[in-house]
Each structure stands twice: as C-alpha cells, then as structure tokens.
XYZ file of C-alpha atoms in Angstrom:
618
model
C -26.701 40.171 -18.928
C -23.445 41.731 -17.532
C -20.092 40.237 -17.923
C -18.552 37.964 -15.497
C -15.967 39.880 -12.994
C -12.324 38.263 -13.749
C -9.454 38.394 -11.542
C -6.263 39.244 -12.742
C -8.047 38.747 -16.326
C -8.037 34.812 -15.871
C -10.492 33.713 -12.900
C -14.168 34.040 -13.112
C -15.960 34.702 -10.177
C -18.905 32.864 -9.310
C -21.178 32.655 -5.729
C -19.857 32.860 -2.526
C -19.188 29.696 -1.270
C -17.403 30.470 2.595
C -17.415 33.460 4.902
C -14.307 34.219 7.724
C -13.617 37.286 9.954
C -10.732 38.327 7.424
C -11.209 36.785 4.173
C -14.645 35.210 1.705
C -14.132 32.374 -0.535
C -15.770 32.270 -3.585
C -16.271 29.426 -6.514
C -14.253 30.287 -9.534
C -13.188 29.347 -12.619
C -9.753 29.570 -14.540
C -10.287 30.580 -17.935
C -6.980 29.959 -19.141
C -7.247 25.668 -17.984
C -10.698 25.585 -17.634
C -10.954 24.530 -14.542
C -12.538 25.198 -11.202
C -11.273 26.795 -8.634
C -11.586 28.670 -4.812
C -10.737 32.501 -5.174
C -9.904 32.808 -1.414
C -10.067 37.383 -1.356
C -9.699 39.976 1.508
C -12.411 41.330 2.561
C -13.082 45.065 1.236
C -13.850 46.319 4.735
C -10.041 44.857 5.741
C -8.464 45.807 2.538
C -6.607 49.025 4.025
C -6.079 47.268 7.262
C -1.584 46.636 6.565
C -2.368 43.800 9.624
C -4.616 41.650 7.454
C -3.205 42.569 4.367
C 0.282 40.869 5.814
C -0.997 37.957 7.628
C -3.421 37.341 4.040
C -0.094 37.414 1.915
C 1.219 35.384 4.813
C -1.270 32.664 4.123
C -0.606 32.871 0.424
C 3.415 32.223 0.720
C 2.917 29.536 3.478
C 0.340 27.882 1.601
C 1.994 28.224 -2.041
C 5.515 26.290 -0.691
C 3.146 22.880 0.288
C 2.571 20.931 -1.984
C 0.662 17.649 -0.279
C -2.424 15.204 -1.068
C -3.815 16.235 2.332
C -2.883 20.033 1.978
C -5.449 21.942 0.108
C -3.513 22.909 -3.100
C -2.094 26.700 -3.776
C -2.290 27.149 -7.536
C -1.724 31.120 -8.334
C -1.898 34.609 -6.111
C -2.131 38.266 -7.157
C -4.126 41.381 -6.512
C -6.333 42.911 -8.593
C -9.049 46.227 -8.292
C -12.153 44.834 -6.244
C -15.042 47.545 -6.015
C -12.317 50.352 -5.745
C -9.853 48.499 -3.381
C -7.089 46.731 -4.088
C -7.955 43.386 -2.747
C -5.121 40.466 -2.737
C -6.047 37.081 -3.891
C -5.690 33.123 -3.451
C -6.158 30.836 -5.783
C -6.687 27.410 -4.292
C -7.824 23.809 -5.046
C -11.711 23.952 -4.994
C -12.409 20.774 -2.620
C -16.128 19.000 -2.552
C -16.874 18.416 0.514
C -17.852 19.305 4.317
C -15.673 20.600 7.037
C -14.982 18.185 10.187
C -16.759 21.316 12.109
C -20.245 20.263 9.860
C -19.347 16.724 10.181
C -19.202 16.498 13.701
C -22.521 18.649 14.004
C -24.885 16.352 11.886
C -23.293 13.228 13.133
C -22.331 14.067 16.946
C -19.498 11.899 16.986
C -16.941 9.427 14.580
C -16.241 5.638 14.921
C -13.078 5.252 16.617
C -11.937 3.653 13.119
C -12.799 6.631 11.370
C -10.879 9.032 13.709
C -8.186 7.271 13.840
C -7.910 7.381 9.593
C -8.696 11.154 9.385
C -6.394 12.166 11.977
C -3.279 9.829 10.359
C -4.428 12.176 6.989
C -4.315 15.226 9.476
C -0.965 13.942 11.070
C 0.766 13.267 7.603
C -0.329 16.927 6.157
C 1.257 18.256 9.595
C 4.814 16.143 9.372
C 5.141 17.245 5.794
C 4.282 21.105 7.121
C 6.277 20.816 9.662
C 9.376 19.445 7.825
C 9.246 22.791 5.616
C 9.280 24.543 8.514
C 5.778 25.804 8.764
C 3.479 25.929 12.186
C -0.377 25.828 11.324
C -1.008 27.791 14.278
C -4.682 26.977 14.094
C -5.327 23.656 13.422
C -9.192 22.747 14.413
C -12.186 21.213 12.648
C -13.651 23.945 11.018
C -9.784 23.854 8.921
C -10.353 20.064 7.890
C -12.185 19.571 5.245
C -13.374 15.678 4.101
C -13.878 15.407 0.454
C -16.691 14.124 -1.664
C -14.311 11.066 -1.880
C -13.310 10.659 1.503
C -10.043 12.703 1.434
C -8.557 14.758 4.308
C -7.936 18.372 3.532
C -6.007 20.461 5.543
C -6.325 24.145 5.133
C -6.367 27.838 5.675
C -2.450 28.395 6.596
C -3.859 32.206 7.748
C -1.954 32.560 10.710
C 0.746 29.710 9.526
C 4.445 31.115 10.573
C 7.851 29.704 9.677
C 9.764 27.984 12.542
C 12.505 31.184 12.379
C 9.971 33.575 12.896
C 7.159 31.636 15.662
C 9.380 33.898 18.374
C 8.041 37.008 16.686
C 4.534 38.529 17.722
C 2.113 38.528 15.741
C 1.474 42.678 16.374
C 3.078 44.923 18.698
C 0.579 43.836 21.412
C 1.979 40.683 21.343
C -1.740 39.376 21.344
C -2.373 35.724 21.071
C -3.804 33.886 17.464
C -5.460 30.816 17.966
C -9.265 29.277 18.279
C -10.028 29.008 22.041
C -11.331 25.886 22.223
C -8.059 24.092 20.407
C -5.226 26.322 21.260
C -1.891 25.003 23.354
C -0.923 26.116 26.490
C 2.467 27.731 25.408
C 0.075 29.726 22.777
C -2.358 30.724 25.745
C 0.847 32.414 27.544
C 1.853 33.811 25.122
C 4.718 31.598 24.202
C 6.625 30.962 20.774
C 4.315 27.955 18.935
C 6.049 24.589 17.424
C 5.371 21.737 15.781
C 4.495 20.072 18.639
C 1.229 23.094 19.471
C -0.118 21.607 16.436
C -0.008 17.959 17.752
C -2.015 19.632 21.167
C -4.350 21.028 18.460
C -4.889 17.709 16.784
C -5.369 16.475 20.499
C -7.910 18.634 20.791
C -9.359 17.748 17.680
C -9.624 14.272 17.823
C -11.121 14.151 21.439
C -13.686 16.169 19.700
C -13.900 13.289 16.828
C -14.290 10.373 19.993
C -16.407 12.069 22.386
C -18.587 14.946 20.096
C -17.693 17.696 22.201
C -14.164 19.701 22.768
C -12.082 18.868 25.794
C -12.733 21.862 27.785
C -16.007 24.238 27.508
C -16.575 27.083 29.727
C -18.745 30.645 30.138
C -16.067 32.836 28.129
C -12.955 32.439 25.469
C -10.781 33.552 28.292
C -12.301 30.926 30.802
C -11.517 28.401 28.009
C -8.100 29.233 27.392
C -7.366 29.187 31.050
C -8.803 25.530 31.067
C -5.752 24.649 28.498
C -2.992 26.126 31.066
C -4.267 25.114 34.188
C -6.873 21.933 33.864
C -6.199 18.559 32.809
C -9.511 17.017 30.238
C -11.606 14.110 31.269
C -10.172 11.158 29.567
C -12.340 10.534 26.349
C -13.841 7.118 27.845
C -15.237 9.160 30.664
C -17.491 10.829 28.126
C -17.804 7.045 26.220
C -17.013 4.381 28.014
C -16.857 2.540 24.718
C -13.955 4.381 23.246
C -10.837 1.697 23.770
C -7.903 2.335 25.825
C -5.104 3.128 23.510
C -7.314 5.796 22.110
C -7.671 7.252 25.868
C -3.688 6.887 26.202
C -2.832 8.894 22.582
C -5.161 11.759 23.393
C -3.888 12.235 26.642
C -0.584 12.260 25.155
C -0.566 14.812 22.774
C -2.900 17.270 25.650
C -0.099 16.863 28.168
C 0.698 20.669 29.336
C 4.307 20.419 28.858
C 5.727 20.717 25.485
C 8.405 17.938 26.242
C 5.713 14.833 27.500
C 3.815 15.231 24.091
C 4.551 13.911 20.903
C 7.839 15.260 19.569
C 6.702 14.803 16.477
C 3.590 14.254 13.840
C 5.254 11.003 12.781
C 5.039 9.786 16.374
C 1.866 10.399 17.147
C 0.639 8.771 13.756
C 2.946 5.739 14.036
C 0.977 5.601 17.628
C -2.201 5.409 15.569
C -1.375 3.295 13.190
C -0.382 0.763 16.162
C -3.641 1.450 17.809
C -5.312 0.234 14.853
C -3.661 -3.099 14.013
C -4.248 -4.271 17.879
C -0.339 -3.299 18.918
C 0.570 -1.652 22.026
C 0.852 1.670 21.955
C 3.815 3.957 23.083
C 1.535 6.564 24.740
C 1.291 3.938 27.644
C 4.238 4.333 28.994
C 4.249 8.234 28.836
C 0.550 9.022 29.674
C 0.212 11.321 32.819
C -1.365 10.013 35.508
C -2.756 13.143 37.154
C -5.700 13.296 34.986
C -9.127 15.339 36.237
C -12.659 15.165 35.308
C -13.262 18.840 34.070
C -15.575 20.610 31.677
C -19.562 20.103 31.625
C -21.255 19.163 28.902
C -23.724 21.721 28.446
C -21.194 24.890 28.122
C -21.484 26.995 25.248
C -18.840 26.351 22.351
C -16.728 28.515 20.420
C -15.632 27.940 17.126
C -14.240 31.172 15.875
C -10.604 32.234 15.592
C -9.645 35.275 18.112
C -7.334 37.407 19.611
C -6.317 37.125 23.278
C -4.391 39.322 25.184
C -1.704 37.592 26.835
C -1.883 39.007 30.294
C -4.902 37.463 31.159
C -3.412 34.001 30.305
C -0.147 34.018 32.480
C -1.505 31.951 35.016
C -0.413 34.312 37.798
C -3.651 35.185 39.449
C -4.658 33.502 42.677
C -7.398 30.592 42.085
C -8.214 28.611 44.829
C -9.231 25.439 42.091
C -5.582 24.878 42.198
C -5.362 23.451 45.562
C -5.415 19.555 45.276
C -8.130 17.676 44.160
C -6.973 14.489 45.258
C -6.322 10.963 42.532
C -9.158 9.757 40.872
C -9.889 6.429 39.992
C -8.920 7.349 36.549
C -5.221 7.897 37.630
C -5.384 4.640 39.223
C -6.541 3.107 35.795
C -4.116 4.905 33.157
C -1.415 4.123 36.270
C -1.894 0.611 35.739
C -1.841 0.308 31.796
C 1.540 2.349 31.741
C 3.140 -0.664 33.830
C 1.124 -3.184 31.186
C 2.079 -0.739 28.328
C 6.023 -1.403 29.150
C 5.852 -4.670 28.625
C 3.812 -4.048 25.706
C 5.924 -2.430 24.157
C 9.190 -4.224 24.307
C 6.985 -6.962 22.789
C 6.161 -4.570 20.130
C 9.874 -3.777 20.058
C 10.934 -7.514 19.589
C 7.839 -8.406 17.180
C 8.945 -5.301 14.660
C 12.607 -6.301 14.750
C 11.622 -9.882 13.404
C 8.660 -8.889 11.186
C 10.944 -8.195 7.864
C 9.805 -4.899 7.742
C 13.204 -3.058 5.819
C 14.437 0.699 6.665
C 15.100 2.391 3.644
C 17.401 5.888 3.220
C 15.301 8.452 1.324
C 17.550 9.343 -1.407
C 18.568 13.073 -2.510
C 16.362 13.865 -5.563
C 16.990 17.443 -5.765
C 17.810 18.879 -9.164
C 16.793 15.323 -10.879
C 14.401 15.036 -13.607
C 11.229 13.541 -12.489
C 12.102 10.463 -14.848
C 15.186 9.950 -12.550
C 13.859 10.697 -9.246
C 11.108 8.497 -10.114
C 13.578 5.258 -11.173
C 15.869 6.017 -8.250
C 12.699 5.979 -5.500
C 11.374 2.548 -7.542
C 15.089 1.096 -7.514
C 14.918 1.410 -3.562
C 11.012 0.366 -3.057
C 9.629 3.246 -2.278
C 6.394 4.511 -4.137
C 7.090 8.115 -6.087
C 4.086 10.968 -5.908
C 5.292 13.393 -8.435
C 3.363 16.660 -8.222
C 4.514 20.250 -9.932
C 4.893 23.900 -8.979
C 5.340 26.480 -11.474
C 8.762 28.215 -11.529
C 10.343 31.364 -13.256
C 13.945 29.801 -13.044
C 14.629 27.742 -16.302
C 17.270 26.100 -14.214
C 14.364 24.150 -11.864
C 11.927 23.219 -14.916
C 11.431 19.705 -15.211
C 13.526 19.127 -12.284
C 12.888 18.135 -8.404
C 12.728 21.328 -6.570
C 11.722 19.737 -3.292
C 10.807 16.675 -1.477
C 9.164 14.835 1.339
C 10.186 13.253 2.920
C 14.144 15.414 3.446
C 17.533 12.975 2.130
C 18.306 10.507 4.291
C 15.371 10.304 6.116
C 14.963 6.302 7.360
C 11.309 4.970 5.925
C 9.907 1.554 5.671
C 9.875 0.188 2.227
C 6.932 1.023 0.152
C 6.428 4.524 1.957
C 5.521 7.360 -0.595
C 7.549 9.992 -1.198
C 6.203 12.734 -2.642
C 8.887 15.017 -5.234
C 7.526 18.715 -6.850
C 9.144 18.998 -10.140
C 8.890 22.755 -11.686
C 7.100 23.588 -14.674
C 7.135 26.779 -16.764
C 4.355 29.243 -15.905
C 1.074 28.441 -16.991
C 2.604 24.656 -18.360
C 1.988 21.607 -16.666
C 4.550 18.762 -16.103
C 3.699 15.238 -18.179
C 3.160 13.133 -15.341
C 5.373 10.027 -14.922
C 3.116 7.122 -15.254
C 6.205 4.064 -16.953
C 5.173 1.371 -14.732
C 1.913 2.486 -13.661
C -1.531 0.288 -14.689
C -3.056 1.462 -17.753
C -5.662 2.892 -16.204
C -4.136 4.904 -13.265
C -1.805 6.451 -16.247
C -4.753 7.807 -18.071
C -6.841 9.389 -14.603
C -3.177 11.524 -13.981
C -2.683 12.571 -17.171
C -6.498 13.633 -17.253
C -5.657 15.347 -13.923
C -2.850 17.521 -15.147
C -5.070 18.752 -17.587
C -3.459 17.185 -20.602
C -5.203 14.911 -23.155
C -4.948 11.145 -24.509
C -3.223 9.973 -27.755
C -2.910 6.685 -29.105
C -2.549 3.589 -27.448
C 0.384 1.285 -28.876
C 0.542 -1.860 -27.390
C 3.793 -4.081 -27.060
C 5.163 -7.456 -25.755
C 7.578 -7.046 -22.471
C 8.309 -8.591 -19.670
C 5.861 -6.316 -17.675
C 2.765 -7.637 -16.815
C -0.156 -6.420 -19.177
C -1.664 -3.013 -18.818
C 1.512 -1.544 -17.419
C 2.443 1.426 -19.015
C 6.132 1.084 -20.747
C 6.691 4.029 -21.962
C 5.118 7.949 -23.198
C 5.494 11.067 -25.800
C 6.092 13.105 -24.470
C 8.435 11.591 -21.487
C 7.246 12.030 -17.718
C 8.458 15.728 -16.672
C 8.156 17.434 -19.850
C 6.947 21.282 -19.463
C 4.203 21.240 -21.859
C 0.887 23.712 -23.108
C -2.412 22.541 -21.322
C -4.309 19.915 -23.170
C -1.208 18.374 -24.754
C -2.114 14.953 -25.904
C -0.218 12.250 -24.497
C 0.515 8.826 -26.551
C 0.675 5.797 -24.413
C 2.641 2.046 -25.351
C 1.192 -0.307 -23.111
C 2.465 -3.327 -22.546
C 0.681 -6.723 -23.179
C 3.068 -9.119 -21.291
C 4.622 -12.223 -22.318
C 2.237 -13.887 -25.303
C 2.945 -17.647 -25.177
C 3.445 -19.538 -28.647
C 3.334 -23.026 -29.516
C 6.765 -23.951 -30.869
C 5.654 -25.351 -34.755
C 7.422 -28.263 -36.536
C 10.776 -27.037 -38.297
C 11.674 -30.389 -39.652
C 12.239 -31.148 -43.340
C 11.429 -27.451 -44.263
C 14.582 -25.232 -45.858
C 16.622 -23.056 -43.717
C 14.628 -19.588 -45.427
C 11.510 -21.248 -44.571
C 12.184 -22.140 -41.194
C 13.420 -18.715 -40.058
C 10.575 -16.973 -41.755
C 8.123 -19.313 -39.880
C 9.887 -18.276 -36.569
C 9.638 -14.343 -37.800
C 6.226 -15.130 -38.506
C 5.089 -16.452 -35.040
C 7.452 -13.608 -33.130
C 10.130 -16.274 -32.268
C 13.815 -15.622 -32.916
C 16.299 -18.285 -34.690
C 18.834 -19.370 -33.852
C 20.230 -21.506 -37.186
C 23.192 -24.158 -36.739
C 24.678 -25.664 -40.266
C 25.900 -29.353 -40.060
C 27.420 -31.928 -42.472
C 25.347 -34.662 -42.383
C 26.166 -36.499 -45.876
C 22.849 -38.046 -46.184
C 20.463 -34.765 -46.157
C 19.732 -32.266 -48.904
C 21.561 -29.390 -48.445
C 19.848 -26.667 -46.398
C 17.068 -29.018 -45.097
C 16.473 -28.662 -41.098
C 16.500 -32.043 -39.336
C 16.545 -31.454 -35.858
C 15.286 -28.358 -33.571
C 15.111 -27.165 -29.630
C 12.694 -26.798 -28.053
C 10.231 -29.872 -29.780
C 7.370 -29.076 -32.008
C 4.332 -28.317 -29.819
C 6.430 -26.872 -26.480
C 5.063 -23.012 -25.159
C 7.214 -20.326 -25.011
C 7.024 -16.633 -24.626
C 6.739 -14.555 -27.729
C 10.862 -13.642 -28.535
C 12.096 -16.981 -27.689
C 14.772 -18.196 -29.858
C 14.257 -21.416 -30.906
C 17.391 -23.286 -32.343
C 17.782 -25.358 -35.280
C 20.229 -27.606 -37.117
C 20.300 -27.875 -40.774
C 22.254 -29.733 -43.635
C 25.333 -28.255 -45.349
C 27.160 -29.944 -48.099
C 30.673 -31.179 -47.221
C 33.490 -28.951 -48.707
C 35.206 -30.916 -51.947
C 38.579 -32.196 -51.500
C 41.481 -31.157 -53.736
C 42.042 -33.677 -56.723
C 45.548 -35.412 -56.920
C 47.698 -34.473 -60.093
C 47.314 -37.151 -63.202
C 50.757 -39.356 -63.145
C 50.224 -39.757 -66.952
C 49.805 -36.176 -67.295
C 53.301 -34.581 -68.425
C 51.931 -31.524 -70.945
C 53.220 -29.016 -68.865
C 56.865 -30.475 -68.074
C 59.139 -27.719 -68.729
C 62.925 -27.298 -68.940
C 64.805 -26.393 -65.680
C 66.963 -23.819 -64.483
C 69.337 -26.539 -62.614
C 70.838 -29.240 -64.742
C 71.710 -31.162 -61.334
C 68.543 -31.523 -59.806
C 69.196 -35.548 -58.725
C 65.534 -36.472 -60.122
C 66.398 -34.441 -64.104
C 69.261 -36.464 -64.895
C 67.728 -35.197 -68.319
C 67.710 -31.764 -67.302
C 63.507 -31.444 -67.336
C 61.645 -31.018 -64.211
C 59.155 -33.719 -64.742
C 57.043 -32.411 -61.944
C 58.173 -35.113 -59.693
C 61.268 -34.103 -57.929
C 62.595 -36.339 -54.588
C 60.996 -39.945 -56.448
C 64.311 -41.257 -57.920
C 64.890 -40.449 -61.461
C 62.108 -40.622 -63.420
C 59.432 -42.560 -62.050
C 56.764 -40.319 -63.417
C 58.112 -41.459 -66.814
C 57.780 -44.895 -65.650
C 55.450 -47.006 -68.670
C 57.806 -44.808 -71.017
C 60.038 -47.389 -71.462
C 60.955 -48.623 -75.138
C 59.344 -45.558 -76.328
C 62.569 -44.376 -78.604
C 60.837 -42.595 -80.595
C 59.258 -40.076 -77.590
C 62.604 -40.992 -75.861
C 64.251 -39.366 -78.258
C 62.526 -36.559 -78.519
C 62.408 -35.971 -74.911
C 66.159 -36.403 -74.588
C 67.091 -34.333 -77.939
C-alpha cells in the first residue's frame, strides 16, 4: 500500500471531491487536529500560468480575512511540490452538502419561504464581505452551498477584489470576470464592480430560486450579457403567477440597470426580506421601475460556467433595432399601481416600527479586548456575542479582538449578533467563551474548537440551572488542541424550608443553618427569664421557603451584666492615716473613707466604745 500524499507535511489527501476551470478540490484531512478538511489546489496544467497563480493567492487572502457562519471558513494556505510543480494551496472548511446550482436542478424551483431564508444567509455573508471591503465578483448558485444541516455557505472568493483595487483590470486586456448568466451591467461594460454588483448577482440568483430558471437566457454568453445591459427580466410572477408581490417588487429592485435605483446595500435588501416575510410592506414598492419587459424564453440553453468577456463587445454601442420602444405592458401598469399602495405602506410601516419597542443599540469598539471583555460588554448592551478565532503571529493580538462585525458604532436592534475574531497562537485554538451559555450549547463549542471536557462542578447562583458560570481555563485562552476544559454549572436557587430554631443553643442553631446552606444572622438579648444562650425567637418562622444562602435571623438570651457592689459601712480595715490633718470630715486626722458626710458618720454605732475610741484617737 503506498503512503498517503501530505501537503505541507500536515494534510492528507484523499478523493477528489469538485472540479473548476482553475482549481480541484479535494477531501482532506489535518493530521495535526484530526480533522477534515477541503484542500482547494491549482491545477498542474495552470501551475506556471503567473495569471492564475495571482488570482488563486488572491482567493486565499480574500478568503483567509472572513471569518463568518455563512462564509465557508479559511483555515491554513501554503504551497508545496505537486507531481513536479509547485502548486499553491487552500485549506478550507469541508462543508456537507449540495450547491444551490444541484439544488435547483433536482427540485426545479424553492418555496418562496425558503428563498427568502437562504438569500437573508446569502445577504448577511455579503454585508459582512462587504464591510471588510471585499467584492465577490461572482456570486451565483453554483458558489452557495446548503449544508447537511440547512446552513448557507458562501464561497469561492476566486475572483473576490478589495474595494481599493475593483478600478484595476483584472489583466492587461481589461477582459471581463463574471458568470454570464448572473453578472451586472457595470461588470458587462467593463466597469469597476461594488457592493452593490453583488446585490444584482443575488438578484439574479434568487429569481432563479422563485421561478427555476435565470432571468435572461439566450443562444451565446455574449447574447446573455447583452440581455443584462440592455433588457429588462420578466417579473418573476410572469413565470409563476403564484409567487407574491413583494417578492416581484425586491427582485426587480436589486436587477434595476442603474447602480443608484438598487439596493445600496446588503442590509437593505435583507431588511426588505425580512419585511416580506412577516406580512410588512416592503420598501422596494416605492422604488420598483416601472418599465419592466417580458424577455427571455424558456427553452434557451443555460450557462453556468465562469468566463472571460472582452469588453468591447459589451459597450452597448452597436446599432440594434430591439431598442426602439416596445410600448407599457400591463405589467408596468401593475407594479405602477403597488408603488402608489407601497407609499402608504410604508409610512405605516414607518409609524408601526417607531411604536413597536424595538431599541437601537451602538455596536461598541471591541478591538484589542479579550474575548472575556468583548463578550460582557456586547451582553451588558443586549446584543448576542459570536466569538470565532484566527491564528496570528503577533503576540500582541493573541487572545484579543482583532476584528469585528458589525464596525463601532454601527446602530443594531437589540439582540443582533455580533460576531468578534479573537487571535490565537499558530496551531492553538482559543477556549471558547461559553459563562452564561446553557450547559449544553457550552459543551457542542468547546467540542467544536477541538478541545475536550473536564469535570462538571455544579453550584448554587442566581442563574437559572444549566447555565454555565464559569471555566478553566477562562474563555480566550490560547491553548494546545484537545485541552480539556472543566465546567461549574450552575444549579439555580435551591429552596429550603426554614427549620425550628427555638429553645436550641446559639452553636446549635448556627450549625443547623450551616447545615441546610442558610446564613445566620445571631442577635443577643437580655431577657432575665431565659437560660443564657438559648434562642427564643427567629425570622423568617419555622416552615417558610427560602433560597439556599438566605440569612435567617435569630434572637437569643444573654445574661445581664452584674452591677458593682456598694462598700460595707461597718467595714473600716483599711482606714489609713492622712496626709491633711484639716480635711473637715478627719477631725481625728484618719481618712475614714467617708469624706463630705459630716464628721464621722461612718463611725456612727462607735459610740461609748472607749476602749476602740481610744485606740483610734491615740
């Protein structure tokens, strides 16, 4: 049996699981975490080509700087010898699943439900893309992929550029990148891309979703790229007359030809949805063309593949007598009316959302937090933290927020997610932060990160049970794969029935407390007709429930203190001679112990006493 072929001496290679025109995908698996993995690897036959070599590396730094839920993950690249050639290599997320390009194939068509949820995944991948400052450039079905679970995956960032550098061509021929059948206008001409190509992409996409089919077909790629510059699609419900309204309205939206009546934004266009799918009015109403045209027929040839067109064939400056006009259809007439309903739609949208409590919250700077901090200062405004991690060489960034999405001071409704990538040390994986999360949640993302489970301690709090209070190591440690991770969980407030103090001794009444997880609270008072130390009255009364750590307060018997005895009268064994012969009360010159009472009325009972008289005076 021969060895398994490794990658940069860490990823297995295994079958081929995806073919492209520049690059295979093949199932993998990392040696070092023992996972599996997509090796994403030029093709041998392109590896001298320096044109697919930089748009490949292209794909690896556009792809490596997203971190997103609905963004198929980036976890290493490198280059390594490949049958004699050099090849360079991606190391993605392996995902389960079917593209939207097989989906749409075996089923024909999605519920209007279901479109609406995959393209508000699509739609949130793109905002959180676009907000880094990366174009997709090619955003079409075969690039979605839907999970095992029902997940949206975006993916393939090939021909992704950065916002600084969509003015640049892509070669010197200035030729055009883009799949026919989805590309924009702008991209068709020749023109820079922006965020807002993608939403005409998505357009694109979704009519697909409604209606089975692409908005415009035709004989050739050119034919079909002309049809995005020059033609305006048959509204969805012309293909399905089932398909509702609002839907019709956002798709004709985000295909309008000018960059300016689209969506100016991914957020926009999936608020839109989101509107569309509670039953609300829908801002594309007001904003919808009118001049729509019944184009396309349904049994033109499709074409999926991603190509290169030459610009000068897609200027629109050739004579074509289709442009003369076609007249209004009843269509126009239709959408014409709903804009003047949608108006007053949406000012009673407007009014409704002003009075519905929903609260605008101010996304907080995380950057350069720990994760434990980022994550308290999101849950102290009430929004929902989605920690994820990207390794980092800088010691400065581990354990730390290195980016976020949505940007500081961004205005979100309360309870939006906001997703924060802490760095870890190469080839370590952040602790997740999981205080506050349901016992069961914690242990699926710390079995995600690759780390293992410790012991579970379990403690009373005021967090309801199965909440995770605390964990060792802390959320955003850097630590070794496979760490175990110990877990106190709490069990909530325990109530206890409040037991009968009275008549027992102070030591036995506290250690009865102790005992049952109460606190005491002990009060000493003179009572003159208890023994001391014995408790004879209490709060709360025997019997009442309270939570575990409730101090209970009780009163118990002291003795009183003994007052100071009063000298004998009688008593004069310690008289003693004084220093001042005139004191008024020692006419004897003794200090009797009872100066200021006249004389000698201590020695009163004395009198007739010669004898001790006597002896007193001599």
């Amino acid at each position: 049996m021969s060895e398994p072929q490794l990658l940069g001496d860490r990823y297995e290679l295994g079958e081929v699981i995806g073919r492209g025109g520049m690059a295979e995908v093949r199932r993998g698996r990392d040696l070092r975490l023992g996972r599996i993995v997509a090796l994403k690897m030029l093709r041998v036959d392109h590896a001298a080509d320096t044109t697919f070599q930089a748009r490949f590396r292209r794909e690896a730094q556009s792809s490596a700087s997203l971190n997103h839920r609905n963004i198929v993950a980036v976890y290493d690249t490198g280059e390594d010898m490949v049958d004699g050639h050099r090849i360079p290599y991606i190391v993605m997320e392996y995902v389960e699943g079917q593209t939207l390009r097989e989906m749409i194939r075996d089923r024909a068509r999605f519920t209007p439900e279901r479109s609406i949820e995959v393209m508000a995944a699509m739609l949130d991948a793109l905002e959180y893309s676009h907000r880094a400052g990366i174009v997709h450039r090619d955003i079409k079905p075969g690039n979605i992929m839907i999970t095992t679970a029902g997940e949206v995956k975006v993916m393939d960032f090939g021909i992704a550029r950065s916002l600084a550098e969509t003015g640049m061509a892509l070669t010197q021929t200035a030729a055009v990148v883009g799949t026919a059948q989805y590309i924009s206008p702008e991209q068709a001409r020749g023109e820079q891309a922006d965020a807002r190509s993608d939403l005409y992409a998505c357009g694109c996409v979704m009519y697909e979703l409604l209606t089975g089919r692409p908005p415009f077909i035709g004989e050739s790629l050119v034919s079909v790229a002309v049809s995005h510059v020059r033609e305006h699609a048959t509204p969805p419900s012309g293909l399905d007359p089932s398909i509702p309204p609002e839907l019709d309205a956002i798709v004709m939206k985000a295909l309008a030809k000018g960059r300016e009546e689209r969506y100016q934004s991914a957020y926009e266009m999936r608020a839109d949805l989101q509107r569309a799918a509670a039953g609300l009015p829908v801002a594309a109403y007001a904003d919808t063309s009118a001049a729509t045209q019944l184009m396309g027929a349904a049994g033109a040839p499709a074409y999926d593949d991603t190509h290169m067109l030459d610009d000068d064939t897609l200027t629109g400056d050739e004579e074509d007598e289709d442009d003369e006009p076609k007249g209004v259809s009843w269509w126009a007439v239709a959408l014409g009316s709903l804009a003047v309903l949608g108006i007053a739609g949406i000012i009673g949208f407007l009014v409704f959302n002003r009075d519905s409590g929903v609260q605008q919250v101010t996304v907080p700077t995380l950057m350069e937090l720990s994760q434990q901090e980022a994550v308290e200062l999101l849950e102290s405004r009430n929004l929902v933290p989605d920690p994820q991690t990207r390794e980092t060489d800088n010691p400065d960034e581990v354990g730390n927020v290195v980016s976020q999405n949505p940007p500081p001071n961004t205005q979100v409704e309360e309870g939006s997610e906001v997703t924060i990538v802490v760095g870890v040390e190469p080839d370590m994986v952040a602790v997740p932060s999981v205080v506050g999360r349901p016992q069961e949640q914690a242990e699926e993302m710390i079995e995600a990160a690759g780390l293992s489970l410790g012991s579970l301690d379990r403690r009373n709090s005021d967090e309801e049970a199965g909440i995770v209070l605390e964990t060792s190591p802390a959320g955003g440690e850097s630590v070794e794969p496979g760490t175990t991770v110990n877990l106190v969980i709490s069990t909530g407030q325990q109530t206890v029935e409040v037991p009968d103090l009275e008549g027992m001794s102070r030591i036995s009444a506290e250690s009865e407390l102790a005992r049952l997880g109460l606190n005491a609270d002990p009060r000493g008072e003179v009572t003159g007709d208890m023994p001391a130390d014995q408790v004879f009255q209490q709060s709360p009364e025997p019997g009442a429930e309270v939570n575990e750590g409730f101090t209970v307060t009780f009163w118990y018997a002291i003795e009183p203190e003994e007052e100071p005895e009063d000298p004998d009268p009688t008593d004069n064994e310690t008289d003693e001679p004084t220093d001042d012969p005139t004191d008024p009360g020692d006419e004897d010159g003794w200090d009797d112990g009872n100066d200021g009472n006249d004389g000698n009325e201590g020695n009163e009972g004395n009198e007739g006493n010669e004898e001790e008289g006597g002896l007193l005076g001599g």
